[in-house]
Coordinates of C-alpha atoms and ligand atoms in Angstrom, one line a residue:
X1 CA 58.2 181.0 2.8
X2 CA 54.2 181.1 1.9
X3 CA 52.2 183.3 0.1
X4 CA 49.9 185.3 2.3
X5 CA 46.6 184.2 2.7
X6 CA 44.4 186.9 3.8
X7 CA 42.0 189.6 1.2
X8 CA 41.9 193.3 1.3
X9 CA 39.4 195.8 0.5
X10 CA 40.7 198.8 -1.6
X11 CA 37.6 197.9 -3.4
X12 CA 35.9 200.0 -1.1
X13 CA 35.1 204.0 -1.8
X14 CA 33.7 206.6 0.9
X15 CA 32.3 209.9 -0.5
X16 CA 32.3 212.8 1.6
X17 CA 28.5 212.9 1.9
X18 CA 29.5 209.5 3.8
X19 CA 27.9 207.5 1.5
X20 CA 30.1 204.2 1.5
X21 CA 30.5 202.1 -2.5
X22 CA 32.1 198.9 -3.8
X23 CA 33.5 198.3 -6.8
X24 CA 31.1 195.8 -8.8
X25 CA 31.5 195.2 -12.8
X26 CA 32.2 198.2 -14.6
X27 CA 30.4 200.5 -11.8
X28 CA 30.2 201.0 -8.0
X29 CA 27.3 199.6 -5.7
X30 CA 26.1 201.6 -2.6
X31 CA 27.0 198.9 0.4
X32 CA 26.0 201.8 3.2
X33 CA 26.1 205.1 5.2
X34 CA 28.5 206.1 7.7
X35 CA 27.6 208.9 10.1
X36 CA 30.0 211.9 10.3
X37 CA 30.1 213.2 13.9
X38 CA 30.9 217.2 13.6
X39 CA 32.9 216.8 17.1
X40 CA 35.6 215.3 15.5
X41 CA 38.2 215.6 13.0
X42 CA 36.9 213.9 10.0
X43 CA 40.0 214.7 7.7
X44 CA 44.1 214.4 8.4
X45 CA 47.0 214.0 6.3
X46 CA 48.4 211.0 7.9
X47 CA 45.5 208.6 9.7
X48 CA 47.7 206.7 12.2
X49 CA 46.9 203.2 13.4
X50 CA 48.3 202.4 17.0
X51 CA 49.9 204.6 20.1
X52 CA 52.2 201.6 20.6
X53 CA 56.5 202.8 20.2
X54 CA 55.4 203.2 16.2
X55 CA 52.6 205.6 15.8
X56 CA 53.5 207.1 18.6
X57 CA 56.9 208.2 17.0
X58 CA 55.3 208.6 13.7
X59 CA 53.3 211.3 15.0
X60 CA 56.0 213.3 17.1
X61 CA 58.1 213.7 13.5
X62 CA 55.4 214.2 11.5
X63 CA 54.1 217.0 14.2
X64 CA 57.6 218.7 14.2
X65 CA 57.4 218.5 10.0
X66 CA 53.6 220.4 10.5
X67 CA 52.0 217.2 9.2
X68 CA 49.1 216.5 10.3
X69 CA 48.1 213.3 11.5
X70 CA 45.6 211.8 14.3
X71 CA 46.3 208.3 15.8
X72 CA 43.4 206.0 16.7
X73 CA 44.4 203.8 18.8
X74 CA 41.9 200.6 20.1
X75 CA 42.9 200.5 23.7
X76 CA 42.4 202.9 26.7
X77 CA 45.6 205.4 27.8
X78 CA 45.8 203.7 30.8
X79 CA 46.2 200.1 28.8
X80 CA 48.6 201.3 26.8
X81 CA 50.7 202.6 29.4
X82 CA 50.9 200.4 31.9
X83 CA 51.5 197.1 29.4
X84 CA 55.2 195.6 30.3
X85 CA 56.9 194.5 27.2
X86 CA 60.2 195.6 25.9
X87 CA 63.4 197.6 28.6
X88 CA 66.3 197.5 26.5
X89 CA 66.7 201.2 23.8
X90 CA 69.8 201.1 21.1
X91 CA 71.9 204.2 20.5
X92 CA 69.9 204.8 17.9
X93 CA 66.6 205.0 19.5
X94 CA 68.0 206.9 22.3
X95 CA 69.6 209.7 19.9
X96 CA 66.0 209.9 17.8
X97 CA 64.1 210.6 21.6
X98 CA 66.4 213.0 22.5
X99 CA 65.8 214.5 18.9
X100 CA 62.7 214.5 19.8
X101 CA 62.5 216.2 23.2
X102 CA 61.0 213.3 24.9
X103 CA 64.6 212.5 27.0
X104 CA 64.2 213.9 29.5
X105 CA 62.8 211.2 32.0
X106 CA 65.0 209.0 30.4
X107 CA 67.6 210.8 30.8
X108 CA 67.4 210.6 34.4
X109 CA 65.9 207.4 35.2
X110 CA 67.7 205.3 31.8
X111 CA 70.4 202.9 32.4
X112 CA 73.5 203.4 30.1
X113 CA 74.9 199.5 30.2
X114 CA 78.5 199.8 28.6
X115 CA 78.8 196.1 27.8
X116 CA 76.7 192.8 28.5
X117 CA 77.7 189.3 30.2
X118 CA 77.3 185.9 28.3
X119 CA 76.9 182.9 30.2
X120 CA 77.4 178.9 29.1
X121 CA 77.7 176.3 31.1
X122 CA 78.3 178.3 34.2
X123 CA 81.2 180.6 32.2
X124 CA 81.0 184.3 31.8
X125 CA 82.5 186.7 29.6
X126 CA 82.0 190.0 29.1
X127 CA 81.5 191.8 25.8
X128 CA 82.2 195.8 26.2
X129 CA 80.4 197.7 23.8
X130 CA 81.9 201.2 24.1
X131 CA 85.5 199.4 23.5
X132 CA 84.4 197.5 20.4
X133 CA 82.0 200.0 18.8
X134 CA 83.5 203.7 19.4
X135 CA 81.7 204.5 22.5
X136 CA 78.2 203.2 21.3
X137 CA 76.1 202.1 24.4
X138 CA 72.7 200.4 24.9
X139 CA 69.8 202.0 27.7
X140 CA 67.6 199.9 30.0
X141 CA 64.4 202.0 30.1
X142 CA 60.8 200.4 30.0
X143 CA 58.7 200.5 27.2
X144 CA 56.0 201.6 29.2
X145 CA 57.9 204.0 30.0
X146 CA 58.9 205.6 27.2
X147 CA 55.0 205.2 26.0
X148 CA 54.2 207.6 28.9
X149 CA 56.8 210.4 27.7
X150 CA 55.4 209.9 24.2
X151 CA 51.3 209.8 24.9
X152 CA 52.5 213.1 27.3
X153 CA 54.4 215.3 24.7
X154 CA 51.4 214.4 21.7
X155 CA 48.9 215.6 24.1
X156 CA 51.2 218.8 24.9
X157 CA 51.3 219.5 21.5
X158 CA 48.2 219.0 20.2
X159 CA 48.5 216.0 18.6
X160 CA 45.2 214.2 18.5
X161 CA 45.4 210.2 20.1
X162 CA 41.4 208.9 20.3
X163 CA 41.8 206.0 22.9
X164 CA 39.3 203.4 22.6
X165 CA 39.0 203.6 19.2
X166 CA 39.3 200.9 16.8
X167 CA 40.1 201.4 13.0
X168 CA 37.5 198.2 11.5
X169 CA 38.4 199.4 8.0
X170 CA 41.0 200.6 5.4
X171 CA 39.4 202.3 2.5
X172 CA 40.7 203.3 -0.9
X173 CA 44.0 203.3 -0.7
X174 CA 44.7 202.3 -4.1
X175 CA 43.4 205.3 -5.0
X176 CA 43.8 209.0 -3.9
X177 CA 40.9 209.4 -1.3
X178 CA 41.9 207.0 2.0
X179 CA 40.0 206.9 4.6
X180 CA 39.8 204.8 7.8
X181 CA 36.4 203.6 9.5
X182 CA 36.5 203.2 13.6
X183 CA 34.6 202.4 16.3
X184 CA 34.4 204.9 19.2
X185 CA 32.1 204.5 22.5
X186 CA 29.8 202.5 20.1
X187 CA 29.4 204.9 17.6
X188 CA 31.2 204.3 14.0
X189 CA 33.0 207.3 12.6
X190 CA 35.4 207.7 9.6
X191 CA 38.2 209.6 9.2
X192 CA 39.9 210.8 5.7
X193 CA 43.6 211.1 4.8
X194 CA 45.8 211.0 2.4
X195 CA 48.0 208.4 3.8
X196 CA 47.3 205.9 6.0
X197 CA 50.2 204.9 9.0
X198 CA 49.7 200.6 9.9
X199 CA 51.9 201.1 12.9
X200 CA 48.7 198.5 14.5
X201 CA 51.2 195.7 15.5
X202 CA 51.0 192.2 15.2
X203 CA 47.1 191.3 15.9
X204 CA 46.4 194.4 13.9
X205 CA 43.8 195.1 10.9
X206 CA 46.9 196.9 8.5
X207 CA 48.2 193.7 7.2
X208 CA 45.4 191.7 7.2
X209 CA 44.2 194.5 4.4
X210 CA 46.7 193.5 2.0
X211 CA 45.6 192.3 -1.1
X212 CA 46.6 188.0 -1.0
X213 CA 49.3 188.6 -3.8
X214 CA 51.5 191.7 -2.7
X215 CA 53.4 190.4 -0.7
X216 CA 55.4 187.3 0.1
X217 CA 55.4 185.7 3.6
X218 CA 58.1 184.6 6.3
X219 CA 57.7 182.9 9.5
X220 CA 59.4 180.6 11.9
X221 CA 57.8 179.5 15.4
X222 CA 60.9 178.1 18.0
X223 CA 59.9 175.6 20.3
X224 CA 59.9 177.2 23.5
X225 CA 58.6 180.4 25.1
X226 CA 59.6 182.8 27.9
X227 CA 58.5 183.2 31.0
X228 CA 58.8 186.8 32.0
X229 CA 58.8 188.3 35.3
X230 CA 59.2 192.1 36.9
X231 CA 60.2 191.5 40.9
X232 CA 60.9 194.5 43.7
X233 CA 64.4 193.1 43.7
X234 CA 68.0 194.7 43.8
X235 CA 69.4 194.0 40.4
X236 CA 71.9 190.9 41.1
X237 CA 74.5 192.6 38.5
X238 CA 74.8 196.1 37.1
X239 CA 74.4 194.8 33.6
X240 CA 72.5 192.4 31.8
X241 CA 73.4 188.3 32.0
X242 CA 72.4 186.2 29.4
X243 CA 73.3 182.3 30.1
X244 CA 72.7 178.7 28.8
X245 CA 72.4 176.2 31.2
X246 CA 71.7 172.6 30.4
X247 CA 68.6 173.3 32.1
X248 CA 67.9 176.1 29.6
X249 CA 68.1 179.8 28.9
X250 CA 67.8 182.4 31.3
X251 CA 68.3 186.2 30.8
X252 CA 68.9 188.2 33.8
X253 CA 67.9 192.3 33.1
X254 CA 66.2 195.1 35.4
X255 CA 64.8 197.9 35.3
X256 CA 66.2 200.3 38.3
X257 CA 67.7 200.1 41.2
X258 CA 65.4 198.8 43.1
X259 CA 63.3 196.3 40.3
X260 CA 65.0 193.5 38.1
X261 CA 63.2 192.0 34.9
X262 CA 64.1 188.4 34.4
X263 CA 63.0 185.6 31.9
X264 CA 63.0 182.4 31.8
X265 CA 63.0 179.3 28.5
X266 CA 59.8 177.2 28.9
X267 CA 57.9 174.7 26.9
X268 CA 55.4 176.3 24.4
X269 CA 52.5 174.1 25.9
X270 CA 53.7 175.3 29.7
X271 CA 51.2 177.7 31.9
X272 CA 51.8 180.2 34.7
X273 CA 49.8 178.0 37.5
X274 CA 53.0 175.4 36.9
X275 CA 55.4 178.2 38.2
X276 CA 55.1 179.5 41.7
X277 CA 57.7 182.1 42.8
X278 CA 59.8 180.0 44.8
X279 CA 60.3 177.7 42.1
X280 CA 61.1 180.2 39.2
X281 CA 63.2 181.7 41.7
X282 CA 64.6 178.1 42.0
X283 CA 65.5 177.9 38.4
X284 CA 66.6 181.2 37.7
X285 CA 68.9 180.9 40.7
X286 CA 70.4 177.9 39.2
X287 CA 70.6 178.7 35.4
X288 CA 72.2 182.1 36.4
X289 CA 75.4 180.6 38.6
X290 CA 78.8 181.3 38.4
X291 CA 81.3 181.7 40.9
X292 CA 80.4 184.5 42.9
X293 CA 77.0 185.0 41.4
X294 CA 74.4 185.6 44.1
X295 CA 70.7 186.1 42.9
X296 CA 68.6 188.7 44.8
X297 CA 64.8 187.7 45.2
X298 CA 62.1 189.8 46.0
X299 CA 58.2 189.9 45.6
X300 CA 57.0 189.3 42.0
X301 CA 54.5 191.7 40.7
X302 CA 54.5 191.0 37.1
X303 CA 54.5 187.3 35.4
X304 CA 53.7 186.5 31.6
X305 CA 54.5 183.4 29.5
X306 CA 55.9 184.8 25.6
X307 CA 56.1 182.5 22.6
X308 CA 59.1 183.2 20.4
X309 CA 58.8 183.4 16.7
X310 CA 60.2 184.7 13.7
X311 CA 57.8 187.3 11.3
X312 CA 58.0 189.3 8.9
X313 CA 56.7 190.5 4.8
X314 CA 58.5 191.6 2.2
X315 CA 56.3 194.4 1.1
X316 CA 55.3 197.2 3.5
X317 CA 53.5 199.3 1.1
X318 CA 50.4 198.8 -1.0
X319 CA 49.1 202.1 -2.5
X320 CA 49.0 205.1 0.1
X321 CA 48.9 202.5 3.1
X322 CA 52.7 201.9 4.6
X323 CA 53.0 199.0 7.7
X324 CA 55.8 199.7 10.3
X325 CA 56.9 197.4 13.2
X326 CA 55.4 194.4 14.5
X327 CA 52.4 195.0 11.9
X328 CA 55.1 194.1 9.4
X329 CA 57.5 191.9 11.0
X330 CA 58.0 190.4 14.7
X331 CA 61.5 188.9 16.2
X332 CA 62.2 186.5 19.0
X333 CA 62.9 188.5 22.3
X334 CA 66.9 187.7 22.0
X335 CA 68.7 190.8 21.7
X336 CA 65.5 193.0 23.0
X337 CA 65.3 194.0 18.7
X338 CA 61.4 194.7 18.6
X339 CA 61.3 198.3 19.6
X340 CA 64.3 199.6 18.4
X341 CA 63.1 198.1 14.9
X342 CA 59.7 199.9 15.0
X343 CA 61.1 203.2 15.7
X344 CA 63.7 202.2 12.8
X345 CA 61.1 201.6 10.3
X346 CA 59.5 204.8 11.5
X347 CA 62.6 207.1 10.5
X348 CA 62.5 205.8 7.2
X349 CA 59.1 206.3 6.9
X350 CA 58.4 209.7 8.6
X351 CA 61.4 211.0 6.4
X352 CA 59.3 209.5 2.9
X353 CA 56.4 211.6 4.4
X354 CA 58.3 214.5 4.9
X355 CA 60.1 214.7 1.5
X356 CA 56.5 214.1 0.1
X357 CA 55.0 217.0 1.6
X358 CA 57.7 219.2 0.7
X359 CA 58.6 218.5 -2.7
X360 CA 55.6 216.6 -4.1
X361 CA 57.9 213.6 -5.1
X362 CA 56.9 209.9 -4.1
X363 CA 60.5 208.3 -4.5
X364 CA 61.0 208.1 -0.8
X365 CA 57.4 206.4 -0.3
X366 CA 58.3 203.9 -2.9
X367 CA 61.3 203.1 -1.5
X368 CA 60.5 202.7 2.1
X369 CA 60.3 198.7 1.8
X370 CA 63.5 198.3 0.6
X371 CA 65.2 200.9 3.0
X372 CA 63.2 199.2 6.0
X373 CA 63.7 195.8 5.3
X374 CA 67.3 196.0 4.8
X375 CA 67.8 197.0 8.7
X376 CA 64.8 194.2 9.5
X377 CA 66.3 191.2 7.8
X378 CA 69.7 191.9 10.2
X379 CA 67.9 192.2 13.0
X380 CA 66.1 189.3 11.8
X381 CA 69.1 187.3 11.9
X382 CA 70.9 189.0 14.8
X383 CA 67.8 187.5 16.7
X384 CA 67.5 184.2 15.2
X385 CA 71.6 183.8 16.2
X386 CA 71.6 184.8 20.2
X387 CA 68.3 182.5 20.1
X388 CA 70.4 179.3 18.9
X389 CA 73.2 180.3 20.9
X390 CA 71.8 180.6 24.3
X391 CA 68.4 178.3 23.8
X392 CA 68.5 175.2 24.8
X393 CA 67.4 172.9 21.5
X394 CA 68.4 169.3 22.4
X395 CA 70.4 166.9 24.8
X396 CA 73.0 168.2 26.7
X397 CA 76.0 167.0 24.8
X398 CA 74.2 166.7 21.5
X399 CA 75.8 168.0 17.8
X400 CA 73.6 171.1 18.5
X401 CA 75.0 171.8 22.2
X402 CA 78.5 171.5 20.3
X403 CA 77.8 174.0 17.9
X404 CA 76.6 176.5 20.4
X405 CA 79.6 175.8 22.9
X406 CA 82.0 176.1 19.7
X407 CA 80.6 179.3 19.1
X408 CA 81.0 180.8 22.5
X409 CA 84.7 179.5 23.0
X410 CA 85.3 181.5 19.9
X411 CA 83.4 184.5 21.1
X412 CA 86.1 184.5 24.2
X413 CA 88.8 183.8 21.3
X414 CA 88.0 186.4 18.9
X415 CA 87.8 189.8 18.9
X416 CA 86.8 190.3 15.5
X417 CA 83.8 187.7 16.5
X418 CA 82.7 189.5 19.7
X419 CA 83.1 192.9 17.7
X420 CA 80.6 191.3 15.2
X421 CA 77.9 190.9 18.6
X422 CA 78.3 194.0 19.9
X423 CA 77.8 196.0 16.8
X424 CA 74.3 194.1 16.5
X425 CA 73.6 194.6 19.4
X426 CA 74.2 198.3 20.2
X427 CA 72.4 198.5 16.5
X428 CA 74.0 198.9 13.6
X429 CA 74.7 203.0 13.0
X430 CA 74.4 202.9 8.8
X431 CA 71.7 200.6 7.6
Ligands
FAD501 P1 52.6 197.7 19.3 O1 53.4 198.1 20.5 O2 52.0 196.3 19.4 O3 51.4 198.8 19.2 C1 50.4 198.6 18.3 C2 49.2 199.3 18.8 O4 48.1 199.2 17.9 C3 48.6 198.7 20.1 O5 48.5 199.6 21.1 C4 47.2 198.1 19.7 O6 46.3 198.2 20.7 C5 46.9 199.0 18.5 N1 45.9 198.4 17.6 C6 45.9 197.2 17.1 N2 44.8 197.0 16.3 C7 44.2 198.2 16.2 C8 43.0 198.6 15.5 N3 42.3 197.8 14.7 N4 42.6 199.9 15.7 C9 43.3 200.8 16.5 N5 44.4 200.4 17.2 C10 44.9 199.1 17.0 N6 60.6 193.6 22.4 C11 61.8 193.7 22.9 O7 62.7 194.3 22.3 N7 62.1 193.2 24.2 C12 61.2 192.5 24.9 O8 61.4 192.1 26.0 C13 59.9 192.4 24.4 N8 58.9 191.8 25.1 C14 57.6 191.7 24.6 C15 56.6 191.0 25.3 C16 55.3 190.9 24.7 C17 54.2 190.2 25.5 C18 55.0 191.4 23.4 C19 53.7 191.3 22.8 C20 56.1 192.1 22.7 C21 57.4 192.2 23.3 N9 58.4 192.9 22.6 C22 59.6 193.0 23.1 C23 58.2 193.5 21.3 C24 58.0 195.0 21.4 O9 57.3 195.3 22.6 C25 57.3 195.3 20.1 O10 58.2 195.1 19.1 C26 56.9 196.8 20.1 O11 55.8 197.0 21.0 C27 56.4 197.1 18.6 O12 55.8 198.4 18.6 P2 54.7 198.7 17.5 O13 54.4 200.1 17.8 O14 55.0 198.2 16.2 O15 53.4 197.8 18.0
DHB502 C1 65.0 192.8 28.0 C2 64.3 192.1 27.0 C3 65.0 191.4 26.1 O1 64.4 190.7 25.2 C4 66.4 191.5 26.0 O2 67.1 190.8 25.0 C5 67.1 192.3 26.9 C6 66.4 193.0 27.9 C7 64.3 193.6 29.0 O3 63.1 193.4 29.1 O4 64.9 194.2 29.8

């Protein structure tokens, strides 16, 4: 654990004649102008950073609550959309978009998987999800995917997204008058709320405007990466395969009938031009065996190399600015976590909102971190374990391959142990 590092700016005031002041001394020093452009909304109760899963959801409660909010969002609609990442949705996820009557693609294209297969050493079990957790399932549906529904139904009901804008400040929200600066088609605008939303992910500008002694800082970086691919290929089993192999990990996943999604562990200093498609083909063919395993190949239309690491701060609030998802915290790819735990975060904090608005209390605000975090810090760890178990870490044969073996025989051994994985991994109902 560190301290973080980086400075923020709630020194910084915009009046409404868009005149823009610092704090200096005792008084406040004029530092510039900022033009107001009468085409667009210049005032919101909840400024939104980021259409990723996060602000995206945000806006959809907050819009059924009649909240207003606008999302600026840095990248173009198409960008945003087409930008493969995360397949796998909990229960819980899938409940809240059906809640929010943005289900109904998935409910026709989604893949309910009713338990996953673990792989080590060329042995598979099965782990059934809807026998060990009352009938809780997980859904295979793309990210992407689920962006498009979302971007769609905003846009249906009038809730504002400005594409290629990006937020370049975070003013006063240690005080009562917020407001966030953004760049739009070269022109600088601002827009004023009374909350602002850092749902801006990792490389974002919501965390970096943290005052340096707010929070405290967590962060492990693994020593390998994933290589990532999407292929026109049959899915080679109906649900997902995660193996060791002495030749390292290898996750097996898809996203319909007709495309698979499959990863595999590489070296954190290894490039794409080292991989052709016959040889990850190769690799995955051979860290996926066991008897009766065949591995269906096809043309390769997406490839990206992922570094695994471990993220996250223990204070998601400072004044009237609240961060959710990977602006706050990010977890290795094991378990398919990331998503699920934005849109988590975003429940808690939508419902803070909500209560805010209606009663005029700020208990729910204030306790957003600790509610968040609670659900983050076991994912956090849910994470960290199916990395170490299925990772490969040192020599085949070495006190860590023991461990990891020991802890798959007693998977197959234990039901109270495999009960324990699929709980997690389904995501926990009451946290
Ligand atoms: P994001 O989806 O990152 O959205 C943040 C948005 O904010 C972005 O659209 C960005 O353009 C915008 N933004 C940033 N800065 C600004 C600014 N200054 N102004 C305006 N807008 C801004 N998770 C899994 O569960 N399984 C996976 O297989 C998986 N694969 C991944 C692969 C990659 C390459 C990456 C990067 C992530 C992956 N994840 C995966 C994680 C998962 O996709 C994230 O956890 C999820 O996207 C988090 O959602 P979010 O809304 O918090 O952030
Ligand atoms: C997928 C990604 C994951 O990280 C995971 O654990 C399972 C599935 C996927 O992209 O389908």
């Amino acid at each position: 654990m560190r301290r973080a590092r980086t400075g923020g700016d709630d020194r910084k005031i915009l009046r409404q004649d868009g005149n823009l002041f610092q704090r200096s001394g005792e008084g406040h020093e004029k530092i510039g102008t900022i033009k107001f452009n009468a085409n667009l909304k210049q005032k919101t109760q909840v400024g939104i950073i980021g259409a990723g899963p996060a602000g995206l959801t945000l806006a959809l409660l907050l819009h059924r609550a009649t909240i207003d909010c606008v999302i600026l969002e840095y990248r173009s609609r198409e960008y945003v959309e087409s930008r493969v990442r995360a397949g796998l949705l909990e229960q819980n996820t899938v409940d809240l978009l059906h809640e929010l009557g943005v289900a109904n693609r998935l409910n026709k294209e989604g893949l309910r998987h009713r338990g996953v297969y673990l792989s080590f050493d060329e042995q598979r079990i099965r782990i059934p999800f809807d026998e060990l957790t009352g009938g809780r399932c997980i859904t295979i549906y793309g990210q992407q995917e689920v962006l498009k529904d979302q971007v769609q139904a905003c846009i249906e009901k009038g809730i504002e997204i400005l594409f290629e804008a990006e937020v370049t400040e975070i003013n006063g929200v240690a005080t009562n008058s917020s407001s966030l600066v953004y760049r739009q088609n070269d022109e600088q605008h601002v827009l004023s709320c009374d909350f602002v939303a850092g749902c801006d992910g990792f490389h974002g500008i919501a965390r970096t405007s943290l005052p340096n002694n707010i929070y405290n800082e967590f962060r492990k970086d693994y020593p390998f990466s994933w290589l990532g691919i999407l292929a026109h290929a049959k899915p080679s089993s109906d649900e997902l395969v995660y193996a060791y192999h002495q030749r390292g990990f290898a996750l097996h996943s898809l996203r319909s009938e007709t495309v698979s999604r499959l990863y595999i562990q590489v070296d954190n200093d290894d490039r794409l031009e080292n991989w052709s498609d016959d040889k990850i083909w190769n690799e995955l063919s051979l860290r996926l065996q066991t008897e009766g395993f065949h591995l269906n190949t096809g043309a390769i239309f997406e490839k990206a190399i992922t570094p695994m690491r471990s993220f996250m701060i223990d204070n998601l609030q400072y004044g009237r600015l609240f961060l959710a998802g990977d602006a706050a915290h990010i977890v290795p790819p094991t378990g398919g976590k990331g998503l699920n735990l934005a849109v988590a975060d975003i429940k808690w904090l939508a419902g803070a909102l909500i209560h805010f608005y209606k009663h005029n209390k700020e208990d729910q605000l204030q306790g957003y971190t600790a509610n968040a975090l609670r659900r983050v810090w076991r994912a956090q760890d849910f994470s960290n374990f199916m990395t170490y178990l299925f990772h490969k870490q040192a020599a085949h044969g070495s006190f860590e391959y023991n461990l990891q073996k020991s802890k798959f025989d007693y998977i197959r051994l234990s039901k109270a142990y495999a009960t324990t994985i699929a709980e997690n991994y389904v995501g926990l109902k009451d946290i």
